[in-house]
Tab-separated table of C-alpha atoms and ligand atoms in Angstrom:
chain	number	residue	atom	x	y	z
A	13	UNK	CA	10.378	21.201	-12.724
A	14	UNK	CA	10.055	21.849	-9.211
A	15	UNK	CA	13.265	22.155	-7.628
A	16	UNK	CA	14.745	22.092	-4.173
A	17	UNK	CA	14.427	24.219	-1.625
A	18	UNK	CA	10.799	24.189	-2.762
A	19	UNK	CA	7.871	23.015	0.011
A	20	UNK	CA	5.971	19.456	-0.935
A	21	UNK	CA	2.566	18.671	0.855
A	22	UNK	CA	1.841	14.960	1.908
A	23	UNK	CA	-1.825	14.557	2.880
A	24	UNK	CA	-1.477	11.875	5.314
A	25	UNK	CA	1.151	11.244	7.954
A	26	UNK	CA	1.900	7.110	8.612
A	27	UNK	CA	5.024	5.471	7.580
A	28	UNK	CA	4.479	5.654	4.286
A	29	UNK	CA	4.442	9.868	4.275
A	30	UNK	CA	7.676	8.907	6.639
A	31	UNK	CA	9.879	7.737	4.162
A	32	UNK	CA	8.455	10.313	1.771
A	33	UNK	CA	9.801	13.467	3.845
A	34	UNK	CA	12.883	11.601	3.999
A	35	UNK	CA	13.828	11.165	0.467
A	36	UNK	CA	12.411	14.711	-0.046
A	37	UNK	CA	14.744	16.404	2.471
A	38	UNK	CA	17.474	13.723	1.213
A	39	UNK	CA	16.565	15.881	-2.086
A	40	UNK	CA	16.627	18.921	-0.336
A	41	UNK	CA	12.787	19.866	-0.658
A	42	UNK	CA	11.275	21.103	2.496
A	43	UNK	CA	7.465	19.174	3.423
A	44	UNK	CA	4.713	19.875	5.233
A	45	UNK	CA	2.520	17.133	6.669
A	46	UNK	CA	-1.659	17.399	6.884
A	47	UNK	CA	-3.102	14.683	9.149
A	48	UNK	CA	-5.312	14.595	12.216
A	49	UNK	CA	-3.020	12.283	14.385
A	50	UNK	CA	-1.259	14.248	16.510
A	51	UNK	CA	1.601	11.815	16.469
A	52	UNK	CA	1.760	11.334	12.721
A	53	UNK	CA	5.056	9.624	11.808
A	54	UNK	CA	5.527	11.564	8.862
A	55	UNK	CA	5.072	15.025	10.768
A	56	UNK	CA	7.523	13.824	13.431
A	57	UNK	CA	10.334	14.658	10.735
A	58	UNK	CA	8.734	17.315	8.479
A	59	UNK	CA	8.824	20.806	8.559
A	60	UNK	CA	5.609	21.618	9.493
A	61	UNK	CA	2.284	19.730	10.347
A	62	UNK	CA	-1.119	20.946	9.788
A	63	UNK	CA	-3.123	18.344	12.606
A	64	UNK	CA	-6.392	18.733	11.001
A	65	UNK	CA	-9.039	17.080	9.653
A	66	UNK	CA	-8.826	16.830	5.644
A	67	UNK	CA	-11.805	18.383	5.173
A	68	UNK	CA	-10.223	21.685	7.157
A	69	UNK	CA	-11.164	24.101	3.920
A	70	UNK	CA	-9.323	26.993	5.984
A	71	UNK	CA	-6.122	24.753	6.651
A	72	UNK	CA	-6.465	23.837	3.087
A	73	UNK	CA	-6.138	26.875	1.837
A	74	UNK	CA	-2.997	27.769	4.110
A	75	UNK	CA	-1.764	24.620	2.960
A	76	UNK	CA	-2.333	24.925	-0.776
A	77	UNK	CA	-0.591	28.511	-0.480
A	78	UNK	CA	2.533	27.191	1.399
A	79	UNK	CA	2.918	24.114	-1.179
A	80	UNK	CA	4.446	24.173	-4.471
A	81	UNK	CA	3.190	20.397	-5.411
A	82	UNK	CA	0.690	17.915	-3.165
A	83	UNK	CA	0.366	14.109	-2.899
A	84	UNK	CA	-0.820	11.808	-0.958
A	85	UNK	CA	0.150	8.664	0.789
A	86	UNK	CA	-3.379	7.684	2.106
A	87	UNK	CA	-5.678	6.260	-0.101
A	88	UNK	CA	-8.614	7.588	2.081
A	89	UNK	CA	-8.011	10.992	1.331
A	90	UNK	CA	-11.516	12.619	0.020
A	91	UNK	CA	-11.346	12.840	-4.059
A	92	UNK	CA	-13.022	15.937	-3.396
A	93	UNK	CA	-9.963	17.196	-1.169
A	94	UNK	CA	-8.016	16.694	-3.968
A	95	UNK	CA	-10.019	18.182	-5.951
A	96	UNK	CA	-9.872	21.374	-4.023
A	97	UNK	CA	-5.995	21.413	-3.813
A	98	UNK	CA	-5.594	21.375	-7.604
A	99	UNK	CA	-7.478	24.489	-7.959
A	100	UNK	CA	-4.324	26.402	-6.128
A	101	UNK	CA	-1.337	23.801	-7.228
A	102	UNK	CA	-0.438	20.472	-8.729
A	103	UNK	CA	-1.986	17.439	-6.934
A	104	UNK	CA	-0.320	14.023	-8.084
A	105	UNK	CA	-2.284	11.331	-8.413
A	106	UNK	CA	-5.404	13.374	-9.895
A	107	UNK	CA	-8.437	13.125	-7.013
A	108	UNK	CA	-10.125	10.784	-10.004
A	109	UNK	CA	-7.139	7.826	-9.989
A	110	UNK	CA	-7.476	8.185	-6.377
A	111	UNK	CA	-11.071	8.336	-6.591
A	112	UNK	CA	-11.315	4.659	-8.260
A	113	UNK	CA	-8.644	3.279	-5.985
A	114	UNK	CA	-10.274	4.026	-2.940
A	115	UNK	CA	-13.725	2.451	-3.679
A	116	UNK	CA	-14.130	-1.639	-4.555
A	117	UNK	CA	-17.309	-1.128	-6.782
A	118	UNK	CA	-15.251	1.532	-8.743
A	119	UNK	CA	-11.756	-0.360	-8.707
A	120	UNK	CA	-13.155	-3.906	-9.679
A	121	UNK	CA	-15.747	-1.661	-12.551
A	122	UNK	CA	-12.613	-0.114	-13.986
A	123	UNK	CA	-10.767	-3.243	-14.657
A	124	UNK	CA	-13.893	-4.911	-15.988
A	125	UNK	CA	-14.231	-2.108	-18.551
A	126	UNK	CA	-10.835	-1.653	-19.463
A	127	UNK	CA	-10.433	-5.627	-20.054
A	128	UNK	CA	-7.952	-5.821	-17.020
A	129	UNK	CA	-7.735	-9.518	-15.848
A	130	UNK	CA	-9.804	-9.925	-13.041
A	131	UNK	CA	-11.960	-12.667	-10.465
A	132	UNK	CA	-15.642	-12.974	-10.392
A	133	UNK	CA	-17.476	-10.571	-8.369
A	134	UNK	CA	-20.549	-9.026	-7.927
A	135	UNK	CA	-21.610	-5.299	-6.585
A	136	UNK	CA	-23.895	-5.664	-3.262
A	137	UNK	CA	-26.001	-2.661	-2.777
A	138	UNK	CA	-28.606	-4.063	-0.931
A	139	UNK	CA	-29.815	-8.023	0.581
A	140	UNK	CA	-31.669	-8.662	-2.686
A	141	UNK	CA	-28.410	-8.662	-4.466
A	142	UNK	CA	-27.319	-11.013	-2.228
A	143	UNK	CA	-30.185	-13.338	-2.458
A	144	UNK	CA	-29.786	-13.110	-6.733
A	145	UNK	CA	-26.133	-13.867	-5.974
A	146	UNK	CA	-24.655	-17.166	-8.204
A	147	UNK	CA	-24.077	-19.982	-6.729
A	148	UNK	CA	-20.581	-19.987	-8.513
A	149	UNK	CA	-19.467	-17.277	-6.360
A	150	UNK	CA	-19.306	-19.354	-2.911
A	151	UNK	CA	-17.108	-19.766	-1.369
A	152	UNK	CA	-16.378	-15.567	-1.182
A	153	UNK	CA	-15.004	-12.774	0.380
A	154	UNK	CA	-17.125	-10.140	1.556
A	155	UNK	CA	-15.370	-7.118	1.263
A	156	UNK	CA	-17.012	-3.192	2.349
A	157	UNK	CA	-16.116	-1.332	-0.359
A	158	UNK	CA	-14.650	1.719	1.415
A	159	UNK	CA	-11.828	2.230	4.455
A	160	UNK	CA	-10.573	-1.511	4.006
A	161	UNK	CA	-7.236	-1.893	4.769
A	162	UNK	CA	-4.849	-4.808	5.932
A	163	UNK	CA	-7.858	-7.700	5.644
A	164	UNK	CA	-10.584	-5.051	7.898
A	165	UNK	CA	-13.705	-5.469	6.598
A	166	UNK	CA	-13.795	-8.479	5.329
A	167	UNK	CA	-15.382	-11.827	6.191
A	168	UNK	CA	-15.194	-15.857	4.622
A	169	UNK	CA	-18.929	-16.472	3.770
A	170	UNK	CA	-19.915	-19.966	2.423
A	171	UNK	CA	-23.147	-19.270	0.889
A	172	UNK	CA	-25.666	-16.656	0.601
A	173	UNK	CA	-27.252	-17.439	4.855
A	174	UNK	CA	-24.049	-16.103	5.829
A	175	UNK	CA	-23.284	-13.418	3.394
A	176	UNK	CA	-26.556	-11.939	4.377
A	177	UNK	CA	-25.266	-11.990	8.106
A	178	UNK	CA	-21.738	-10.306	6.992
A	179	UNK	CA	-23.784	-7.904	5.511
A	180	UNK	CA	-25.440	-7.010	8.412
A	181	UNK	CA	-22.342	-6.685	10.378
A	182	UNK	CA	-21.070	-4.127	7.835
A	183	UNK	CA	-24.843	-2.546	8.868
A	184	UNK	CA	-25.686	-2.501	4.861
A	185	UNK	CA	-22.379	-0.629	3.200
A	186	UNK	CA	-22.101	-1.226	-0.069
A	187	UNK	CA	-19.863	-4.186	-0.996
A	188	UNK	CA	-18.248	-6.225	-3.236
A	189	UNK	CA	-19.106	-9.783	-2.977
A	190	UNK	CA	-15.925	-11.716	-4.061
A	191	UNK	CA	-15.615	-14.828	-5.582
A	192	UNK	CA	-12.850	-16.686	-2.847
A	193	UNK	CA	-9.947	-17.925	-5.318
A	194	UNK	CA	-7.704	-20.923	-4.945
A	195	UNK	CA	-4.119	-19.212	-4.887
A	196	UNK	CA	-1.206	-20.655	-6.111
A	197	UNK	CA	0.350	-17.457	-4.272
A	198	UNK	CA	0.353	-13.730	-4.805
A	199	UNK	CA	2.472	-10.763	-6.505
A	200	UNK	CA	2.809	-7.054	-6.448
A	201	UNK	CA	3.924	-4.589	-8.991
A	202	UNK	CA	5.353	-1.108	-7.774
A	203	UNK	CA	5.647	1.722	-10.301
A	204	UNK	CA	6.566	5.345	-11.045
A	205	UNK	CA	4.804	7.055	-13.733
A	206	UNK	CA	5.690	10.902	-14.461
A	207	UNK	CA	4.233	13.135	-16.581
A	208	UNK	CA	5.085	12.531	-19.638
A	209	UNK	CA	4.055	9.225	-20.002
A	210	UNK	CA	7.361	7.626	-18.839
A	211	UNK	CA	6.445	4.406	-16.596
A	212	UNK	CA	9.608	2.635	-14.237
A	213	UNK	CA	8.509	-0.731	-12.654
A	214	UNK	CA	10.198	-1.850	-10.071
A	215	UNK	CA	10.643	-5.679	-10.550
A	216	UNK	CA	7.829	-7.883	-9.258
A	217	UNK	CA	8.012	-9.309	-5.694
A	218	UNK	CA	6.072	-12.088	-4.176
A	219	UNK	CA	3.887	-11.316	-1.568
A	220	UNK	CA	2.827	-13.618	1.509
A	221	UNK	CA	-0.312	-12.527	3.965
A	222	UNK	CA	-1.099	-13.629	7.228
A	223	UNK	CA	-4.141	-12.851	8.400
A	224	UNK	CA	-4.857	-10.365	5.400
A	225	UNK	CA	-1.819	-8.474	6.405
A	226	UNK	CA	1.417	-8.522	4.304
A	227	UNK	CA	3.900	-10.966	6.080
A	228	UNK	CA	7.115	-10.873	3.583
A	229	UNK	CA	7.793	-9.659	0.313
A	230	UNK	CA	10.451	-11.722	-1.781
A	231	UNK	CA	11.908	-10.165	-4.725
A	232	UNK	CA	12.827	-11.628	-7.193
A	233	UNK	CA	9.348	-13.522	-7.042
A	234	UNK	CA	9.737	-17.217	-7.248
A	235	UNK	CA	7.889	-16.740	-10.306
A	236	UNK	CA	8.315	-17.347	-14.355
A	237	UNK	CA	9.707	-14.405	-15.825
A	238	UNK	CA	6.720	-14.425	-18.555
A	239	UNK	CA	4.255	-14.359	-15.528
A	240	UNK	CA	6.480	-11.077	-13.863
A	241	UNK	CA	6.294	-9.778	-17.105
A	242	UNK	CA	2.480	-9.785	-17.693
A	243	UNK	CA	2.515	-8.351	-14.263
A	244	UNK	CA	4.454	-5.420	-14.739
A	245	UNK	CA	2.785	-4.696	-18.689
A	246	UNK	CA	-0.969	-5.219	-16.758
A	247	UNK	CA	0.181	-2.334	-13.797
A	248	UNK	CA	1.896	0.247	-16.799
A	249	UNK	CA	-1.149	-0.167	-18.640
A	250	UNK	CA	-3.571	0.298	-15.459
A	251	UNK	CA	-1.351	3.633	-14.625
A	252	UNK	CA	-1.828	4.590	-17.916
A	253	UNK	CA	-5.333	3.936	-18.349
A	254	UNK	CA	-5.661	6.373	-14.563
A	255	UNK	CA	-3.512	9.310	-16.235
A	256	UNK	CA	-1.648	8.267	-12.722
A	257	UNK	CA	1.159	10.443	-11.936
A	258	UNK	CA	3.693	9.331	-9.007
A	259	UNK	CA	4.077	5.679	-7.305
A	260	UNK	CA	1.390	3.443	-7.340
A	261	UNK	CA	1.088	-0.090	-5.982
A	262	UNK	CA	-0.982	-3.461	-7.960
A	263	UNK	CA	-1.624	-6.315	-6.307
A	264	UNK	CA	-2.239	-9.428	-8.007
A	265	UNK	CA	-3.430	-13.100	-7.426
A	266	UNK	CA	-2.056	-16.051	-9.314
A	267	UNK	CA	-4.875	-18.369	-8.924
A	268	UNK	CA	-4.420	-21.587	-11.380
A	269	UNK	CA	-1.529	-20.168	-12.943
A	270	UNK	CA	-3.677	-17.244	-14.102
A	271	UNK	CA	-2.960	-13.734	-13.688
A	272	UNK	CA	-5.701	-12.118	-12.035
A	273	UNK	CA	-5.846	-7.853	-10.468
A	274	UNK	CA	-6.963	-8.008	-6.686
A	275	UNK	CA	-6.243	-3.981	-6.198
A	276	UNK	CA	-4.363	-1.343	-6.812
A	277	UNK	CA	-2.950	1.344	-4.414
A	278	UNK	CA	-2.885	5.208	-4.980
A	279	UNK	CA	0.828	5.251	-3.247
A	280	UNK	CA	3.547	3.690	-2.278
A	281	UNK	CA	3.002	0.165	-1.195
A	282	UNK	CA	4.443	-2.109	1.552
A	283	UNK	CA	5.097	-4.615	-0.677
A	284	UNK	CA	7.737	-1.865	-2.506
A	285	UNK	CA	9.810	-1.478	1.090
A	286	UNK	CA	12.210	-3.351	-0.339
A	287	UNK	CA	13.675	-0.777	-2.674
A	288	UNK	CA	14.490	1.535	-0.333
A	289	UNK	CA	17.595	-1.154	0.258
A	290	UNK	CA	17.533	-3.249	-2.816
A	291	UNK	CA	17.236	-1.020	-5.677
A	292	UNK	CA	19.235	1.956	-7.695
A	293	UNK	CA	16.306	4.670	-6.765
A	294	UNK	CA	13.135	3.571	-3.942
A	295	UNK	CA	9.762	3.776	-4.258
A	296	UNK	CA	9.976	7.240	-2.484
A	297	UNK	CA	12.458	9.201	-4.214
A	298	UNK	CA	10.573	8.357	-7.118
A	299	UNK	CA	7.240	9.608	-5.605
A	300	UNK	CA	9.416	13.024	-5.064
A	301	UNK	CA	9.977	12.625	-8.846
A	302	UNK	CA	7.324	12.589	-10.713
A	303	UNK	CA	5.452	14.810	-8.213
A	304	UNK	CA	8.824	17.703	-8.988
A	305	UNK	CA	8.833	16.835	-12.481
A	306	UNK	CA	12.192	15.623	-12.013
A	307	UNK	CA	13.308	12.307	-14.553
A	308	UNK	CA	12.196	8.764	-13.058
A	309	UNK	CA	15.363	7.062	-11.642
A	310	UNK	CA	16.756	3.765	-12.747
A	311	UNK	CA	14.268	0.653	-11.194
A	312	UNK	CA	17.016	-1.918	-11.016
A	313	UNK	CA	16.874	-4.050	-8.420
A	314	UNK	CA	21.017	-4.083	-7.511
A	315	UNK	CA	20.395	-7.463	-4.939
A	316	UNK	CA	18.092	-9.627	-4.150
A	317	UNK	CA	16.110	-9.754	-1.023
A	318	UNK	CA	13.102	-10.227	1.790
A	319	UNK	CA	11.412	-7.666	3.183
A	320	UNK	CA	9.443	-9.076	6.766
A	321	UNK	CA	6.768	-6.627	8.107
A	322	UNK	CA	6.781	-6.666	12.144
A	323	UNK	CA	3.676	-5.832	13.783
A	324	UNK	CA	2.673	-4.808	17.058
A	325	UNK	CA	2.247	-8.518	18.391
A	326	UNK	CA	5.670	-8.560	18.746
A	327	UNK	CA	6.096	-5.771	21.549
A	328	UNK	CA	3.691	-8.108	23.715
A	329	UNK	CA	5.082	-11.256	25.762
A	330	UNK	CA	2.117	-12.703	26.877
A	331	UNK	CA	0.532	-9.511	28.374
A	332	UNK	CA	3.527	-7.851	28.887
A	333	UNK	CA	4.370	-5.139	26.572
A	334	UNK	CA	8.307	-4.420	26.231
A	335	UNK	CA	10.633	-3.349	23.434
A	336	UNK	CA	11.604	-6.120	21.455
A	337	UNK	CA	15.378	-7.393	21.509
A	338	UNK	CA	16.372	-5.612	18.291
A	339	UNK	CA	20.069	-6.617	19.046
A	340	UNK	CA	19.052	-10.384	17.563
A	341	UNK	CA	18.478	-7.982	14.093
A	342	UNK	CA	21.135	-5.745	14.445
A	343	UNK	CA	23.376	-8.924	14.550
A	344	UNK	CA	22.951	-9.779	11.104
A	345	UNK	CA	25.182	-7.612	8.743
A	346	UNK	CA	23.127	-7.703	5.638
A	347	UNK	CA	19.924	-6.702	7.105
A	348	UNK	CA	18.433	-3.266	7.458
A	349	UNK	CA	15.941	-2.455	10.162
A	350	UNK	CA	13.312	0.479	9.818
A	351	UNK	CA	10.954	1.501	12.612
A	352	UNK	CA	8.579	3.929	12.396
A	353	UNK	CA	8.639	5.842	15.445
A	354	UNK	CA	4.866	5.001	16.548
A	355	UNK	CA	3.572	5.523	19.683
A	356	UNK	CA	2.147	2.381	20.544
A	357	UNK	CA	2.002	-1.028	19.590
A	358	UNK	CA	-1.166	-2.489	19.184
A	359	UNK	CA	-1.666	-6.306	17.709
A	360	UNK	CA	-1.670	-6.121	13.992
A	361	UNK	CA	-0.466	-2.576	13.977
A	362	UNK	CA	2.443	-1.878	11.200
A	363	UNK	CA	5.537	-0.709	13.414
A	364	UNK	CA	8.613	-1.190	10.982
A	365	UNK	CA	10.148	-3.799	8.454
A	366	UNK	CA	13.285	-5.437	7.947
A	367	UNK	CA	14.818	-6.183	4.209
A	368	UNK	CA	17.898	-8.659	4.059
A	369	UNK	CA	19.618	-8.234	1.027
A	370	UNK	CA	22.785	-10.198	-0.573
A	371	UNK	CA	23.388	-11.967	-3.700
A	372	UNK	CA	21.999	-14.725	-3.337
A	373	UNK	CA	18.383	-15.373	-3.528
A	374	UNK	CA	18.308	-18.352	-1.562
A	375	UNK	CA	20.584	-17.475	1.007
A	376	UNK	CA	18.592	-14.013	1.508
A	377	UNK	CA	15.400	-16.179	2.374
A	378	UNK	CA	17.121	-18.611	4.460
A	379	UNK	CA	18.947	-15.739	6.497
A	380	UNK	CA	15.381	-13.340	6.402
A	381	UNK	CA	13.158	-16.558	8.012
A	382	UNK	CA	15.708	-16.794	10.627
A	383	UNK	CA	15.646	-13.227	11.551
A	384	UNK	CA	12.445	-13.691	11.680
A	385	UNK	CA	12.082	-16.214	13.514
A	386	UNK	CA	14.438	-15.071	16.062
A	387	UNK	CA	13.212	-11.555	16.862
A	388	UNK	CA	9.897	-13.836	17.571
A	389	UNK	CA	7.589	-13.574	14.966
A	390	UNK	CA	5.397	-16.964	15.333
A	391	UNK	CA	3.803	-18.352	11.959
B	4	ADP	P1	-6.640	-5.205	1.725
B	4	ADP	O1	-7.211	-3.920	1.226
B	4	ADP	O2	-6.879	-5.442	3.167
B	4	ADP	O3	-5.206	-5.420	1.278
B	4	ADP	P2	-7.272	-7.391	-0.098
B	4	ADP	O4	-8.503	-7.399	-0.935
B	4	ADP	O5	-5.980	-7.186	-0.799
B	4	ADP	O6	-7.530	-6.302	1.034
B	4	ADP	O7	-7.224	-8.746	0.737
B	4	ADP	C1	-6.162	-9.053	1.616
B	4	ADP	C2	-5.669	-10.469	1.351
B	4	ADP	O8	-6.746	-11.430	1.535
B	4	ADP	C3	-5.192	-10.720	-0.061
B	4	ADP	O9	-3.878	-10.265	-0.259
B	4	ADP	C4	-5.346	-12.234	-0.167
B	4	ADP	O10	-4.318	-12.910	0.529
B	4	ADP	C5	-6.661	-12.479	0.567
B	4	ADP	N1	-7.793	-12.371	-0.398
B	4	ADP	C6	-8.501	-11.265	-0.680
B	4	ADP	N2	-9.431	-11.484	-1.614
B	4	ADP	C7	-9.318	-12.775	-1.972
B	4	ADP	C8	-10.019	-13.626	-2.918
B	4	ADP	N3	-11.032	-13.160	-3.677
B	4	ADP	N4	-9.640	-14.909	-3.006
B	4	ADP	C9	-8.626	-15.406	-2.231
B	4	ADP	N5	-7.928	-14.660	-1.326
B	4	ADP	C10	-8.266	-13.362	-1.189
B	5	MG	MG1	-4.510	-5.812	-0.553
């Protein structure tokens, strides 16, 4: 066990490495931040930050020698990175659970071969791939199969003409051609898994996009408990089948009342925000966890809730750009309000979340839309 007042590296520095250095000083760990963005979130609070590219083998080295355990928050972090790191000190995820997370063609292969649940797709290394493509598969999603995030690199194609087009656009990166599935709506399994084997799922929320970007998470999911169930069995058994240790995020589509994987996440996810106020132990203090060594805390969800993600749209009133009036949010008793200290908004940018919590499940959505609606997020 690693134990406080030890140092913990985060490779990467958004909100998500944030909340990280937050319940690891609530722990009292110190943490040290590496990312090339000067105004990192996460190294706004840490201890120290190493602003350098990830590939820095000198800074990696200090790093590694300050660092008594590393993670990650940032799915783009090189494998081989990783790699390097756990030469010197325990890395958690491994650089190869990371490795498949962070690449379509490797993510969509592993579920194929492991008998995962998944939707029709096909690998696109080149046009002729694209000409040989089923018809079955239109209408897709083409999707680049590295450095997506938050619907980027993406587009709707119809039929092979404009898949070939897309393809072009994405000037010829490999890609996963997707086959686009009627949804009767989407889900999201967040877990802990530590070293010995021990997996804690947090309980299933329902997930709504707009725009490919995660709008609001309700939890519990208006869902049947057998469907939550398979949900949270499929992500234990994906974690296990990775050798994943720490918090990891699985995305799935319910598409004809079928089950299906769209992703998985090598982190915490956005659609597990709302344990940091709903549940026993969060997402984060159990990423502290199982990279320490330390028992898994309890998963419970202690109160329902909705979780609403507010982008950067909202600082903008027409093309003015001013703080919006938090006081409408603050208002509300029940509701907790997280910003993440960036910078600058830009449209579509991730800038906080608010999670209402009570109760009642009903109530909590009723009270979360009109939050929502009155801190002036449009639909
Ligand atoms: P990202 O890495 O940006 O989260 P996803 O592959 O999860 O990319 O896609 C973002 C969202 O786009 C999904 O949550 C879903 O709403 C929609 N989407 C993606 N793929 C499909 C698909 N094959 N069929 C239907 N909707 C999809
Ligand atoms: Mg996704």
């Amino acid at each position: 066990m690693i134990l406080p007042p030890a140092t913990l590296g985060m490779l990467g520095g958004g909100q998500l490495g944030r909340f990280f250095v937050a319940a690891a000083h609530e722990l009292g760990y110190q943490v040290w931040v590496l990312d090339p963005d000067k105004n990192s979130p996460a190294a706004q609070i840490a201890e120290r930050h190493f602003c350098v590219a990830y590939d820095d083998y000198a800074a990696l080295d200090e790093f590694a020698a300050g660092c008594a355990a590393i993670t990650t928050e940032f799915e783009n972090v090189p494998a081989g990175t990783l790699d390097y790191l756990a030469k010197f000190v325990p890395v958690r995820p491994h650089a190869g659970a990371v490795a498949i997370c962070q690449h379509r063609v490797s993510e969509k292969s592993f579920l194929r071969d492991n008998g995962f649940p998944h939707g029709p797709f096909l690998t696109v290394n080149n046009e002729n791939d694209l000409k040989a493509a089923p018809a079955s598969l239109f209408p897709a999603i083409l999707k680049v199969a590295r450095f997506g995030y938050d619907g980027k690199g993406q587009a709707t194609v119809n039929n092979v003409e404009e898949a070939l087009l897309a393809f072009g656009h994405f000037k010829g990166e490999q890609c996963v051609l997707e086959q686009r599935l009627p949804l009767d709506y989407e889900v999201s399994v967040v877990l802990a898994r530590d070293e010995n084997g021990r997996v804690a799922c947090f309980p299933t929320g329902e997930n709504q996009h707009t725009r490919g970007i995660l709008d609001v998470s309700i939890v519990p999911a208006r869902a049947s408990g057998c469907v939550m169930s398979d949900a949270e069995d499929i992500a234990a058994r994906i974690a296990e089948k990775l050798g994943y240790i720490g918090t990891m995020g699985v995305e799935f589509f319910v598409s004809r009342g079928q089950l299906l994987v769209n992703e998985m996440a090598p982190r915490p996810h956005n659609s597990g925000h709302y344990t940091l106020d709903a549940c026993v132990t969060d997402q984060f203090e159990q990423q502290v966890r199982a990279l320490c060594g330390l028992p898994l805390g309890e998963a419970r969800a202690h109160s329902a809730s909705v979780m609403v993600n507010l982008l950067g749209d909202l600082w903008y009133d027409g093309d003015t750009y001013r703080e919006p009036d938090w006081a409408k949010l603050h208002a509300l008793p029940n509701l907790k309000l997280h910003l993440y200290g960036k910078r600058h908004a830009r449209p579509g940018r991730k800038m906080g979340h608010f999670t209402v919590i009570g109760n009642d499940p009903v109530q909590v959505q009723q009270a979360a839309l009109a939050a929502r609606a009155a801190i002036g997020i449009k639909d």
